[in-house]
mmCIF file of C-alpha atoms in Angstrom:
data_model
loop_
_atom_site.group_PDB
_atom_site.id
_atom_site.type_symbol
_atom_site.label_atom_id
_atom_site.label_comp_id
_atom_site.label_asym_id
_atom_site.label_seq_id
_atom_site.Cartn_x
_atom_site.Cartn_y
_atom_site.Cartn_z
ATOM 1 C CA MET A 24 190.976 38.016 91.511
ATOM 2 C CA LYS A 25 191.279 41.170 89.748
ATOM 3 C CA MET A 26 188.874 42.662 92.519
ATOM 4 C CA SER A 27 191.286 41.540 95.185
ATOM 5 C CA ILE A 28 194.379 43.103 93.207
ATOM 6 C CA ASN A 29 192.619 46.409 92.902
ATOM 7 C CA GLY A 30 191.710 46.210 96.584
ATOM 8 C CA LEU A 31 195.252 45.673 97.350
ATOM 9 C CA SER A 32 196.417 48.476 95.106
ATOM 10 C CA ALA A 33 194.269 50.945 96.857
ATOM 11 C CA VAL A 34 195.716 49.679 100.168
ATOM 12 C CA VAL A 35 199.326 50.125 99.102
ATOM 13 C CA LEU A 36 198.203 53.506 97.854
ATOM 14 C CA ALA A 37 196.593 54.746 100.972
ATOM 15 C CA VAL A 38 199.576 53.358 103.311
ATOM 16 C CA ALA A 39 201.967 55.134 100.748
ATOM 17 C CA LEU A 40 200.157 58.451 101.059
ATOM 18 C CA TYR A 41 199.768 58.022 104.718
ATOM 19 C CA VAL A 42 203.553 56.934 105.442
ATOM 20 C CA VAL A 43 205.213 59.331 103.134
ATOM 21 C CA PRO A 44 204.895 62.765 104.545
ATOM 22 C CA ALA A 45 203.844 65.705 102.210
ATOM 23 C CA GLN A 46 206.704 67.635 100.982
ATOM 24 C CA ALA A 47 206.891 70.780 103.049
ATOM 25 C CA GLN A 48 206.089 74.002 100.991
ATOM 26 C CA GLN A 49 208.805 76.356 100.844
ATOM 27 C CA CYS A 50 208.127 79.891 101.507
ATOM 28 C CA ALA A 51 208.654 82.978 99.270
ATOM 29 C CA ASN A 52 211.377 85.677 100.378
ATOM 30 C CA LEU A 53 209.528 88.888 100.986
ATOM 31 C CA SER A 54 211.543 90.828 98.521
ATOM 32 C CA SER A 55 211.856 88.038 95.942
ATOM 33 C CA THR A 56 210.094 88.134 92.663
ATOM 34 C CA LEU A 57 207.589 85.741 93.714
ATOM 35 C CA GLY A 58 207.230 87.301 97.134
ATOM 36 C CA VAL A 59 206.440 90.569 95.398
ATOM 37 C CA ALA A 60 203.669 88.830 92.912
ATOM 38 C CA ILE A 61 202.076 86.968 95.851
ATOM 39 C CA GLN A 62 201.785 90.104 98.044
ATOM 40 C CA ALA A 63 200.242 91.875 95.112
ATOM 41 C CA ALA A 64 197.881 89.068 94.431
ATOM 42 C CA ASN A 65 196.899 89.234 98.341
ATOM 43 C CA ALA A 66 196.275 93.039 97.787
ATOM 44 C CA ALA A 67 194.151 92.651 94.722
ATOM 45 C CA PHE A 68 192.159 90.050 96.429
ATOM 46 C CA ASP A 69 191.587 92.215 99.659
ATOM 47 C CA ALA A 70 190.747 95.280 97.265
ATOM 48 C CA THR A 71 188.224 92.912 95.162
ATOM 49 C CA GLN A 72 186.768 91.835 98.447
ATOM 50 C CA THR A 73 186.438 95.219 99.444
ATOM 51 C CA SER A 74 184.671 96.334 96.312
ATOM 52 C CA ALA A 75 182.144 93.390 96.615
ATOM 53 C CA ASN A 76 181.008 94.308 100.350
ATOM 54 C CA ALA A 77 180.715 97.956 99.196
ATOM 55 C CA THR A 78 178.879 96.989 96.248
ATOM 56 C CA ALA A 79 176.442 94.739 98.403
ATOM 57 C CA THR A 80 175.870 97.564 100.736
ATOM 58 C CA ALA A 81 175.093 100.050 97.825
ATOM 59 C CA ALA A 82 172.566 97.405 96.480
ATOM 60 C CA ALA A 83 170.852 97.017 99.976
ATOM 61 C CA THR A 84 170.702 100.983 100.484
ATOM 62 C CA LEU A 85 170.273 102.346 97.005
ATOM 63 C CA ASN A 86 172.120 105.329 98.421
ATOM 64 C CA LEU A 87 173.799 107.366 95.814
ATOM 65 C CA LEU A 88 176.721 107.836 98.247
ATOM 66 C CA GLN A 89 177.452 104.444 98.698
ATOM 67 C CA ILE A 90 176.901 103.535 95.078
ATOM 68 C CA LEU A 91 179.681 105.950 94.433
ATOM 69 C CA GLN A 92 181.774 104.277 97.192
ATOM 70 C CA ALA A 93 181.128 101.115 95.590
ATOM 71 C CA ALA A 94 182.324 102.514 92.390
ATOM 72 C CA THR A 95 185.586 103.815 93.915
ATOM 73 C CA ALA A 96 186.263 100.488 95.483
ATOM 74 C CA ASN A 97 185.665 98.803 92.406
ATOM 75 C CA LEU A 98 188.175 101.200 90.532
ATOM 76 C CA ASN A 99 190.774 100.588 93.636
ATOM 77 C CA ALA A 100 190.230 96.612 92.754
ATOM 78 C CA VAL A 101 191.094 96.898 89.229
ATOM 79 C CA THR A 102 193.993 98.953 89.940
ATOM 80 C CA GLY A 103 195.091 96.395 92.433
ATOM 81 C CA ILE A 104 194.708 93.487 90.040
ATOM 82 C CA ALA A 105 196.590 95.691 87.192
ATOM 83 C CA ALA A 106 199.792 95.753 89.772
ATOM 84 C CA SER A 107 199.115 92.109 90.641
ATOM 85 C CA GLU A 108 199.220 91.290 86.766
ATOM 86 C CA GLY A 109 202.509 93.352 86.483
ATOM 87 C CA ALA A 110 204.273 91.744 89.450
ATOM 88 C CA THR A 111 203.061 88.319 87.707
ATOM 89 C CA LEU A 112 204.548 88.877 84.374
ATOM 90 C CA VAL A 113 208.004 88.590 85.248
ATOM 91 C CA LEU A 114 207.304 84.879 86.660
ATOM 92 C CA LEU A 115 206.273 83.918 82.834
ATOM 93 C CA PRO A 116 207.787 80.659 82.312
ATOM 94 C CA SER A 117 206.819 79.047 85.743
ATOM 95 C CA ALA A 118 204.053 77.341 87.645
ATOM 96 C CA ALA A 119 203.661 80.440 89.949
ATOM 97 C CA PHE A 120 202.923 82.325 86.859
ATOM 98 C CA THR A 121 199.903 79.965 85.878
ATOM 99 C CA ASP A 122 198.769 79.789 89.477
ATOM 100 C CA LEU A 123 198.766 83.620 89.945
ATOM 101 C CA SER A 124 197.364 84.267 86.294
ATOM 102 C CA ALA A 125 194.371 82.151 87.395
ATOM 103 C CA ILE A 126 193.983 84.417 90.513
ATOM 104 C CA ASN A 127 194.273 87.754 88.619
ATOM 105 C CA ASN A 128 191.751 86.304 86.070
ATOM 106 C CA ASN A 129 189.303 85.257 88.748
ATOM 107 C CA LEU A 130 189.500 88.859 90.172
ATOM 108 C CA THR A 131 189.044 90.513 86.892
ATOM 109 C CA SER A 132 185.885 88.650 86.416
ATOM 110 C CA VAL A 133 184.663 89.631 89.867
ATOM 111 C CA THR A 134 185.434 93.136 89.171
ATOM 112 C CA GLN A 135 183.748 93.166 85.822
ATOM 113 C CA THR A 136 180.505 91.611 87.264
ATOM 114 C CA LEU A 137 180.596 94.338 90.267
ATOM 115 C CA GLN A 138 181.154 96.951 87.627
ATOM 116 C CA ALA A 139 178.244 95.901 85.432
ATOM 117 C CA PHE A 140 176.038 95.788 88.735
ATOM 118 C CA ILE A 141 177.093 99.105 89.836
ATOM 119 C CA GLN A 142 176.191 100.581 86.215
ATOM 120 C CA ASN A 143 172.779 99.167 86.594
ATOM 121 C CA LEU A 144 172.570 100.823 90.173
ATOM 122 C CA LEU A 145 173.658 104.284 88.769
ATOM 123 C CA MET A 146 170.858 104.047 86.023
ATOM 124 C CA GLY A 147 168.218 103.301 88.262
ATOM 125 C CA ILE A 148 167.971 99.576 87.610
ATOM 126 C CA THR A 149 167.605 98.307 91.266
ATOM 127 C CA THR A 150 166.653 94.497 90.564
ATOM 128 C CA PRO A 151 168.022 92.181 91.801
ATOM 129 C CA THR A 152 169.210 93.860 94.914
ATOM 130 C CA THR A 153 171.807 91.365 95.826
ATOM 131 C CA LEU A 154 174.976 90.442 94.206
ATOM 132 C CA PRO A 155 175.107 87.654 91.645
ATOM 133 C CA ALA A 156 175.838 84.355 93.285
ATOM 134 C CA THR A 157 178.948 83.861 90.851
ATOM 135 C CA VAL A 158 180.712 87.027 92.965
ATOM 136 C CA GLY A 159 180.798 84.899 96.183
ATOM 137 C CA THR A 160 181.519 81.664 94.532
ATOM 138 C CA THR A 161 184.513 83.214 92.355
ATOM 139 C CA LEU A 162 185.966 84.792 95.565
ATOM 140 C CA SER A 163 185.874 81.789 97.514
ATOM 141 C CA ASP A 164 187.534 80.026 94.679
ATOM 142 C CA THR A 165 190.355 82.490 94.533
ATOM 143 C CA LEU A 166 190.784 82.481 97.976
ATOM 144 C CA ALA A 167 191.744 78.783 97.673
ATOM 145 C CA LEU A 168 193.995 79.438 94.920
ATOM 146 C CA ILE A 169 195.583 82.190 96.958
ATOM 147 C CA GLN A 170 195.784 79.842 100.091
ATOM 148 C CA ALA A 171 197.892 77.217 97.907
ATOM 149 C CA LEU A 172 200.414 79.510 97.047
ATOM 150 C CA PRO A 173 203.918 79.435 99.143
ATOM 151 C CA PRO A 174 203.782 81.529 102.302
ATOM 152 C CA ILE A 175 205.692 84.553 102.541
ATOM 153 C CA CYS A 176 208.817 83.901 104.900
ATOM 154 C CA GLU A 177 208.694 85.708 108.272
#
């Protein structure tokens, strides 16, 4: 009997999830506080991704110019994250603050990893010649968090 009740509960839940449509996610106005914070998080993500790509290129080529370009890209990413953190702070008592803070923390972790990697390249420590796997994993996880944010209203 217990098995059939659990089975019935599962069926009712499945039907309820299928029949009840997901609540539409409201968009964030471009000039609203939330909209500005989302745009800043997107820009910080893009800058961090650019930094990761530049660092990967520097590691593959071991060219001093490429290494310096990676260092510059990483500095730009850190600056973008700082702007995102500033835009996030005004949302302090909200769920959006929590989500955006998680994004900023992930991006900070990536830039710190990249900075250490770049420093090793500048010191002539060339092993390993590929970025740590955590960089790609963290960027992928962060992208999922960004995609879960409300879209910007058109």
